[in-house]
mmCIF file of C-alpha atoms in Angstrom:
data_model
loop_
_atom_site.group_PDB
_atom_site.id
_atom_site.type_symbol
_atom_site.label_atom_id
_atom_site.label_comp_id
_atom_site.label_asym_id
_atom_site.label_seq_id
_atom_site.Cartn_x
_atom_site.Cartn_y
_atom_site.Cartn_z
ATOM 1 C CA MET A 177 -38.966 104.779 78.089
ATOM 2 C CA LEU A 178 -42.805 105.057 78.859
ATOM 3 C CA LEU A 179 -43.960 106.703 81.308
ATOM 4 C CA ASN A 180 -47.378 107.088 83.050
ATOM 5 C CA LYS A 181 -48.946 110.536 83.573
ATOM 6 C CA PRO A 182 -51.710 112.602 85.291
ATOM 7 C CA THR A 183 -54.571 112.130 84.125
ATOM 8 C CA THR A 184 -55.444 114.053 80.705
ATOM 9 C CA ARG A 185 -58.680 114.885 79.134
ATOM 10 C CA ARG A 186 -57.714 112.152 76.527
ATOM 11 C CA LYS A 187 -57.597 109.876 79.298
ATOM 12 C CA PHE A 188 -60.385 110.688 80.489
ATOM 13 C CA LEU A 189 -62.970 110.739 77.236
ATOM 14 C CA LEU A 190 -60.853 107.354 76.923
ATOM 15 C CA GLY A 191 -62.038 106.171 79.700
ATOM 16 C CA SER A 192 -65.747 107.537 79.354
ATOM 17 C CA LEU A 193 -66.278 105.564 76.525
ATOM 18 C CA LEU A 194 -64.472 102.083 77.395
ATOM 19 C CA ALA A 195 -66.772 102.587 80.572
ATOM 20 C CA LEU A 196 -70.101 102.181 78.362
ATOM 21 C CA PRO A 197 -70.932 98.509 78.125
ATOM 22 C CA LEU A 198 -70.635 96.195 75.192
ATOM 23 C CA SER A 199 -73.914 96.660 73.949
ATOM 24 C CA ASP A 200 -74.025 100.446 74.209
ATOM 25 C CA LEU A 201 -70.764 99.972 72.133
ATOM 26 C CA VAL A 202 -72.607 97.388 69.500
ATOM 27 C CA PHE A 203 -75.523 99.567 69.729
ATOM 28 C CA LYS A 204 -73.993 102.875 68.376
ATOM 29 C CA GLY A 205 -71.664 100.952 65.987
ATOM 30 C CA LEU A 206 -68.228 100.846 67.702
ATOM 31 C CA THR A 207 -65.342 98.458 68.964
ATOM 32 C CA ALA A 208 -63.327 99.468 71.877
ATOM 33 C CA ALA A 209 -60.809 100.441 69.604
ATOM 34 C CA GLN A 210 -62.935 102.556 67.717
ATOM 35 C CA ALA A 211 -64.336 104.250 70.512
ATOM 36 C CA ALA A 212 -60.114 105.238 71.853
ATOM 37 C CA GLU A 213 -59.363 106.383 68.508
ATOM 38 C CA MET A 214 -62.743 108.760 68.795
ATOM 39 C CA ALA A 215 -61.061 109.907 71.902
ATOM 40 C CA ALA A 216 -57.265 110.220 70.958
ATOM 41 C CA PRO A 217 -56.540 113.359 69.710
ATOM 42 C CA GLU A 218 -56.862 114.649 65.450
ATOM 43 C CA LEU A 219 -53.121 115.030 64.784
ATOM 44 C CA ALA A 220 -53.751 118.545 62.961
ATOM 45 C CA ASP A 221 -55.506 119.474 65.684
ATOM 46 C CA TYR A 222 -53.176 119.195 68.452
ATOM 47 C CA LYS A 223 -51.528 121.786 70.303
ATOM 48 C CA PRO A 224 -48.215 121.160 71.241
ATOM 49 C CA ILE A 225 -46.842 120.878 74.823
ATOM 50 C CA PHE A 226 -43.102 120.617 74.412
ATOM 51 C CA PHE A 227 -42.256 121.719 71.143
ATOM 52 C CA SER A 228 -42.391 125.063 69.410
ATOM 53 C CA ALA A 229 -44.032 125.496 66.391
ATOM 54 C CA ASP A 230 -40.748 125.022 64.073
ATOM 55 C CA GLU A 231 -40.030 122.360 66.216
ATOM 56 C CA TRP A 232 -43.105 121.102 65.370
ATOM 57 C CA GLN A 233 -42.700 121.473 62.034
ATOM 58 C CA PHE A 234 -39.930 119.974 62.033
ATOM 59 C CA ILE A 235 -41.194 116.612 63.585
ATOM 60 C CA LEU A 236 -43.929 116.349 61.882
ATOM 61 C CA ALA A 237 -42.136 116.178 58.419
ATOM 62 C CA ALA A 238 -38.955 114.373 59.988
ATOM 63 C CA THR A 239 -41.451 111.269 61.213
ATOM 64 C CA ASP A 240 -43.391 111.381 58.325
ATOM 65 C CA ARG A 241 -40.260 110.312 56.087
ATOM 66 C CA LEU A 242 -39.170 108.018 58.592
ATOM 67 C CA ILE A 243 -42.019 105.626 59.325
ATOM 68 C CA PRO A 244 -43.769 107.022 55.644
ATOM 69 C CA ALA A 245 -47.827 105.864 54.726
ATOM 70 C CA GLY A 246 -48.149 103.424 52.492
ATOM 71 C CA GLY A 247 -45.383 100.851 52.491
ATOM 72 C CA LYS A 248 -45.368 97.168 53.118
ATOM 73 C CA GLY A 249 -49.100 96.352 52.559
ATOM 74 C CA LYS A 250 -50.075 99.918 52.750
ATOM 75 C CA ALA A 251 -48.935 100.539 56.260
ATOM 76 C CA PRO A 252 -49.749 103.396 57.985
ATOM 77 C CA GLY A 253 -47.268 105.936 58.566
ATOM 78 C CA ALA A 254 -46.152 107.938 61.907
ATOM 79 C CA LEU A 255 -48.741 110.774 60.911
ATOM 80 C CA GLU A 256 -51.512 108.370 60.867
ATOM 81 C CA THR A 257 -50.875 106.942 63.823
ATOM 82 C CA ASN A 258 -49.961 110.006 66.300
ATOM 83 C CA VAL A 259 -46.243 109.407 66.503
ATOM 84 C CA PRO A 260 -45.419 112.939 66.730
ATOM 85 C CA ILE A 261 -47.910 113.792 69.158
ATOM 86 C CA PHE A 262 -46.013 110.847 71.356
ATOM 87 C CA ILE A 263 -42.852 111.982 71.309
ATOM 88 C CA ASP A 264 -44.205 115.959 72.623
ATOM 89 C CA GLN A 265 -45.631 114.218 75.385
ATOM 90 C CA GLN A 266 -42.613 112.139 76.199
ATOM 91 C CA LEU A 267 -40.437 114.930 76.363
ATOM 92 C CA HIS A 268 -43.085 116.935 77.749
ATOM 93 C CA SER A 269 -42.224 114.930 81.146
ATOM 94 C CA PRO A 270 -39.741 115.812 83.590
ATOM 95 C CA GLU A 271 -39.116 112.070 84.503
ATOM 96 C CA PHE A 272 -38.114 111.592 80.621
ATOM 97 C CA GLY A 273 -34.508 111.432 80.563
ATOM 98 C CA ALA A 274 -34.149 112.143 84.277
ATOM 99 C CA GLU A 275 -32.332 108.739 85.002
ATOM 100 C CA ILE A 276 -29.272 109.874 82.349
ATOM 101 C CA TYR A 277 -26.212 110.391 83.937
ATOM 102 C CA MET A 278 -25.400 114.247 83.691
ATOM 103 C CA GLN A 279 -22.503 115.089 85.729
ATOM 104 C CA GLY A 280 -19.477 114.485 82.761
ATOM 105 C CA PRO A 281 -16.747 114.280 82.117
ATOM 106 C CA PHE A 282 -17.978 113.465 78.359
ATOM 107 C CA ASN A 283 -15.967 112.269 75.607
ATOM 108 C CA VAL A 284 -18.660 112.899 72.124
ATOM 109 C CA HIS A 285 -15.717 111.161 70.204
ATOM 110 C CA ALA A 286 -15.888 107.729 72.735
ATOM 111 C CA PRO A 287 -17.559 104.405 71.225
ATOM 112 C CA ALA A 288 -20.557 102.989 71.898
ATOM 113 C CA THR A 289 -19.432 100.755 74.493
ATOM 114 C CA MET A 290 -18.521 103.757 76.912
ATOM 115 C CA GLY A 291 -22.050 104.568 77.165
ATOM 116 C CA TYR A 292 -24.319 107.680 77.244
ATOM 117 C CA GLN A 293 -21.607 110.456 76.688
ATOM 118 C CA ILE A 294 -23.780 113.575 75.653
ATOM 119 C CA PRO A 295 -24.162 116.596 77.811
ATOM 120 C CA PHE A 296 -27.447 116.835 76.904
ATOM 121 C CA THR A 297 -30.578 115.602 78.145
ATOM 122 C CA PRO A 298 -33.235 114.033 75.377
ATOM 123 C CA GLN A 299 -34.816 117.059 75.794
ATOM 124 C CA GLN A 300 -32.315 119.275 75.276
ATOM 125 C CA MET A 301 -30.184 117.216 72.233
ATOM 126 C CA TYR A 302 -34.270 117.644 70.322
ATOM 127 C CA GLN A 303 -34.320 121.546 70.106
ATOM 128 C CA THR A 304 -30.352 121.533 69.514
ATOM 129 C CA GLY A 305 -30.246 119.446 66.663
ATOM 130 C CA ILE A 306 -33.621 120.796 65.693
ATOM 131 C CA LYS A 307 -32.231 124.165 64.899
ATOM 132 C CA LEU A 308 -29.362 123.171 63.389
ATOM 133 C CA VAL A 309 -30.993 121.216 60.645
ATOM 134 C CA ASN A 310 -33.617 123.907 60.051
ATOM 135 C CA GLN A 311 -29.741 126.441 60.100
ATOM 136 C CA TRP A 312 -27.898 123.985 57.555
ATOM 137 C CA THR A 313 -31.211 123.386 55.619
ATOM 138 C CA GLN A 314 -31.621 127.391 55.304
ATOM 139 C CA SER A 315 -28.011 128.001 54.588
ATOM 140 C CA ASN A 316 -27.907 124.920 51.413
ATOM 141 C CA PHE A 317 -31.927 125.482 50.733
ATOM 142 C CA GLN A 318 -32.856 128.937 51.364
ATOM 143 C CA LYS A 319 -35.549 127.194 53.593
ATOM 144 C CA PRO A 320 -36.171 125.181 56.874
ATOM 145 C CA PHE A 321 -36.968 121.606 56.559
ATOM 146 C CA HIS A 322 -40.391 121.216 56.443
ATOM 147 C CA GLU A 323 -40.733 123.099 52.989
ATOM 148 C CA LEU A 324 -38.023 120.789 50.933
ATOM 149 C CA SER A 325 -39.382 118.061 49.068
ATOM 150 C CA LEU A 326 -39.910 114.766 49.535
ATOM 151 C CA GLU A 327 -36.750 113.771 47.974
ATOM 152 C CA GLU A 328 -34.623 117.035 49.339
ATOM 153 C CA LYS A 329 -35.687 115.961 52.922
ATOM 154 C CA ASP A 330 -34.968 111.949 52.392
ATOM 155 C CA ALA A 331 -31.038 113.316 51.430
ATOM 156 C CA VAL A 332 -31.044 115.494 54.580
ATOM 157 C CA LEU A 333 -32.027 112.814 56.598
ATOM 158 C CA THR A 334 -29.403 110.590 55.442
ATOM 159 C CA LYS A 335 -26.930 112.582 55.414
ATOM 160 C CA VAL A 336 -27.600 113.527 59.533
ATOM 161 C CA ASN A 337 -27.717 109.715 60.058
ATOM 162 C CA LYS A 338 -24.167 109.307 58.615
ATOM 163 C CA ASN A 339 -22.947 112.255 59.868
ATOM 164 C CA ASP A 340 -22.023 112.908 56.035
ATOM 165 C CA GLY A 341 -22.387 116.854 54.807
ATOM 166 C CA ILE A 342 -23.803 117.787 58.042
ATOM 167 C CA ASP A 343 -21.153 118.293 60.789
ATOM 168 C CA PHE A 344 -22.899 120.294 63.807
ATOM 169 C CA ALA A 345 -19.267 120.751 64.904
ATOM 170 C CA ALA A 346 -19.013 123.085 61.513
ATOM 171 C CA LEU A 347 -22.316 124.826 62.885
ATOM 172 C CA GLY A 348 -21.043 125.740 66.254
ATOM 173 C CA GLU A 349 -21.826 122.303 68.249
ATOM 174 C CA GLU A 350 -18.710 120.008 68.557
ATOM 175 C CA ASN A 351 -20.556 118.751 72.229
ATOM 176 C CA LEU A 352 -23.581 116.212 69.560
ATOM 177 C CA LYS A 353 -23.377 114.166 66.416
ATOM 178 C CA ALA A 354 -25.631 114.658 63.648
ATOM 179 C CA SER A 355 -26.250 110.981 64.136
ATOM 180 C CA GLN A 356 -26.461 111.256 67.461
ATOM 181 C CA PHE A 357 -29.410 113.493 67.157
ATOM 182 C CA PHE A 358 -30.831 110.857 64.413
ATOM 183 C CA GLY A 359 -30.537 107.721 66.556
ATOM 184 C CA GLN A 360 -32.419 109.193 69.155
ATOM 185 C CA LEU A 361 -35.327 110.852 66.740
ATOM 186 C CA LEU A 362 -35.408 107.329 65.173
ATOM 187 C CA ALA A 363 -35.470 105.359 68.336
ATOM 188 C CA ASP A 364 -38.726 107.070 69.550
ATOM 189 C CA THR A 365 -40.130 107.306 66.307
ATOM 190 C CA LYS A 366 -40.337 103.680 66.719
ATOM 191 C CA HIS A 367 -41.450 103.930 69.945
ATOM 192 C CA GLY A 368 -44.473 106.174 69.101
ATOM 193 C CA TYR A 369 -45.357 103.483 66.669
ATOM 194 C CA LEU A 370 -45.544 100.281 68.269
ATOM 195 C CA ALA A 371 -46.590 101.510 71.550
ATOM 196 C CA ASP A 372 -49.537 100.821 73.121
ATOM 197 C CA PRO A 373 -51.724 103.629 72.569
ATOM 198 C CA MET A 374 -52.433 105.134 76.272
ATOM 199 C CA TYR A 375 -48.605 106.603 75.295
ATOM 200 C CA GLY A 376 -49.931 108.909 72.392
ATOM 201 C CA GLY A 377 -49.491 107.193 70.048
ATOM 202 C CA ASN A 378 -50.257 104.106 67.319
ATOM 203 C CA LYS A 379 -53.577 105.426 67.046
ATOM 204 C CA GLY A 380 -56.269 102.729 66.937
ATOM 205 C CA MET A 381 -53.635 100.232 67.091
ATOM 206 C CA LYS A 382 -53.077 100.730 63.512
ATOM 207 C CA ALA A 383 -49.273 99.592 63.371
ATOM 208 C CA TRP A 384 -49.749 96.371 65.508
ATOM 209 C CA ILE A 385 -52.807 95.413 63.404
ATOM 210 C CA ALA A 386 -50.138 96.304 60.201
ATOM 211 C CA ILE A 387 -47.842 93.903 61.378
ATOM 212 C CA GLY A 388 -50.169 91.425 62.704
ATOM 213 C CA PHE A 389 -49.374 91.752 66.404
ATOM 214 C CA PRO A 390 -51.494 90.612 69.184
ATOM 215 C CA GLY A 391 -50.811 93.136 71.152
ATOM 216 C CA ALA A 392 -51.623 92.574 75.458
ATOM 217 C CA ARG A 393 -53.905 89.430 74.582
ATOM 218 C CA ALA A 394 -54.234 87.638 77.838
ATOM 219 C CA SER A 395 -53.224 84.240 75.850
ATOM 220 C CA PHE A 396 -51.938 83.355 72.861
ATOM 221 C CA THR A 397 -49.543 80.725 73.307
ATOM 222 C CA GLU A 398 -52.118 78.286 70.781
ATOM 223 C CA TRP A 399 -50.880 80.618 68.260
ATOM 224 C CA VAL A 400 -46.915 80.561 69.422
ATOM 225 C CA LYS A 401 -46.226 77.127 66.877
ATOM 226 C CA GLN A 402 -48.159 77.603 64.178
ATOM 227 C CA HIS A 403 -45.614 78.899 61.357
ATOM 228 C CA ASN A 404 -46.966 80.141 58.219
ATOM 229 C CA VAL A 405 -50.696 80.996 59.313
ATOM 230 C CA PRO A 406 -51.912 84.514 59.619
ATOM 231 C CA TYR A 407 -52.798 85.208 63.337
ATOM 232 C CA PRO A 408 -56.957 85.450 62.998
ATOM 233 C CA LEU A 409 -57.447 87.797 66.481
ATOM 234 C CA GLY A 410 -57.235 91.620 66.592
ATOM 235 C CA PRO A 411 -54.867 93.258 69.146
ATOM 236 C CA VAL A 412 -56.032 94.262 72.485
ATOM 237 C CA SER A 413 -54.681 96.875 74.245
ATOM 238 C CA LEU A 414 -53.412 97.529 77.964
ATOM 239 C CA LEU A 415 -56.694 99.210 78.647
ATOM 240 C CA GLY A 416 -58.324 96.386 77.029
ATOM 241 C CA GLU A 417 -59.158 98.107 73.481
ATOM 242 C CA SER A 418 -60.224 94.888 71.223
ATOM 243 C CA ALA A 419 -58.977 96.161 66.918
#
């Protein structure tokens, strides 16, 4: 779920850059997408507004393994596209998850056809899930998740995804399965990677460029039936940035 937010410093800077005449951008050697990327925060300098310091380290490490850089065609990863910033800003919004019915009763063992059966908001799910995964890695590796090797991180995330070897109930939480936490994390990571840049992720439309997605172009119907032909035009964002 993508939400509108009050004007932030990033959006103000972005609007200022995009308000420059095209001739000024060309003179400065910048495309609209490059100007927008300059206005986006640097991940290394970003201060999380929802996550604690320890939770932020987990999110950085986990999203990096879910969408690592250097995939097919040397595509950018979650960190290069500011996916953690997207997740942090979404969770900070009080509207995120507000539509979920939270009056119970809940049955965490019910089939998926029974709908949302978790007595946690997404915010609570992240806080609980991160705490329990770190608790498990501390017991088994004597270190938090973000300090594990790449191979160990992948193995832990696989266990969380499959409810295999990491049992949240055994760790004291019977109302949340490890796989449910993983599903939320994976879904939000995908959303941050592929969403419009105005929501904090997909920095510089790098993910769209990598997959050849046209974005919010007003018309590209002439290319719909041209199969096996590379799309030659770069993407356009909802704010009019073009790559």
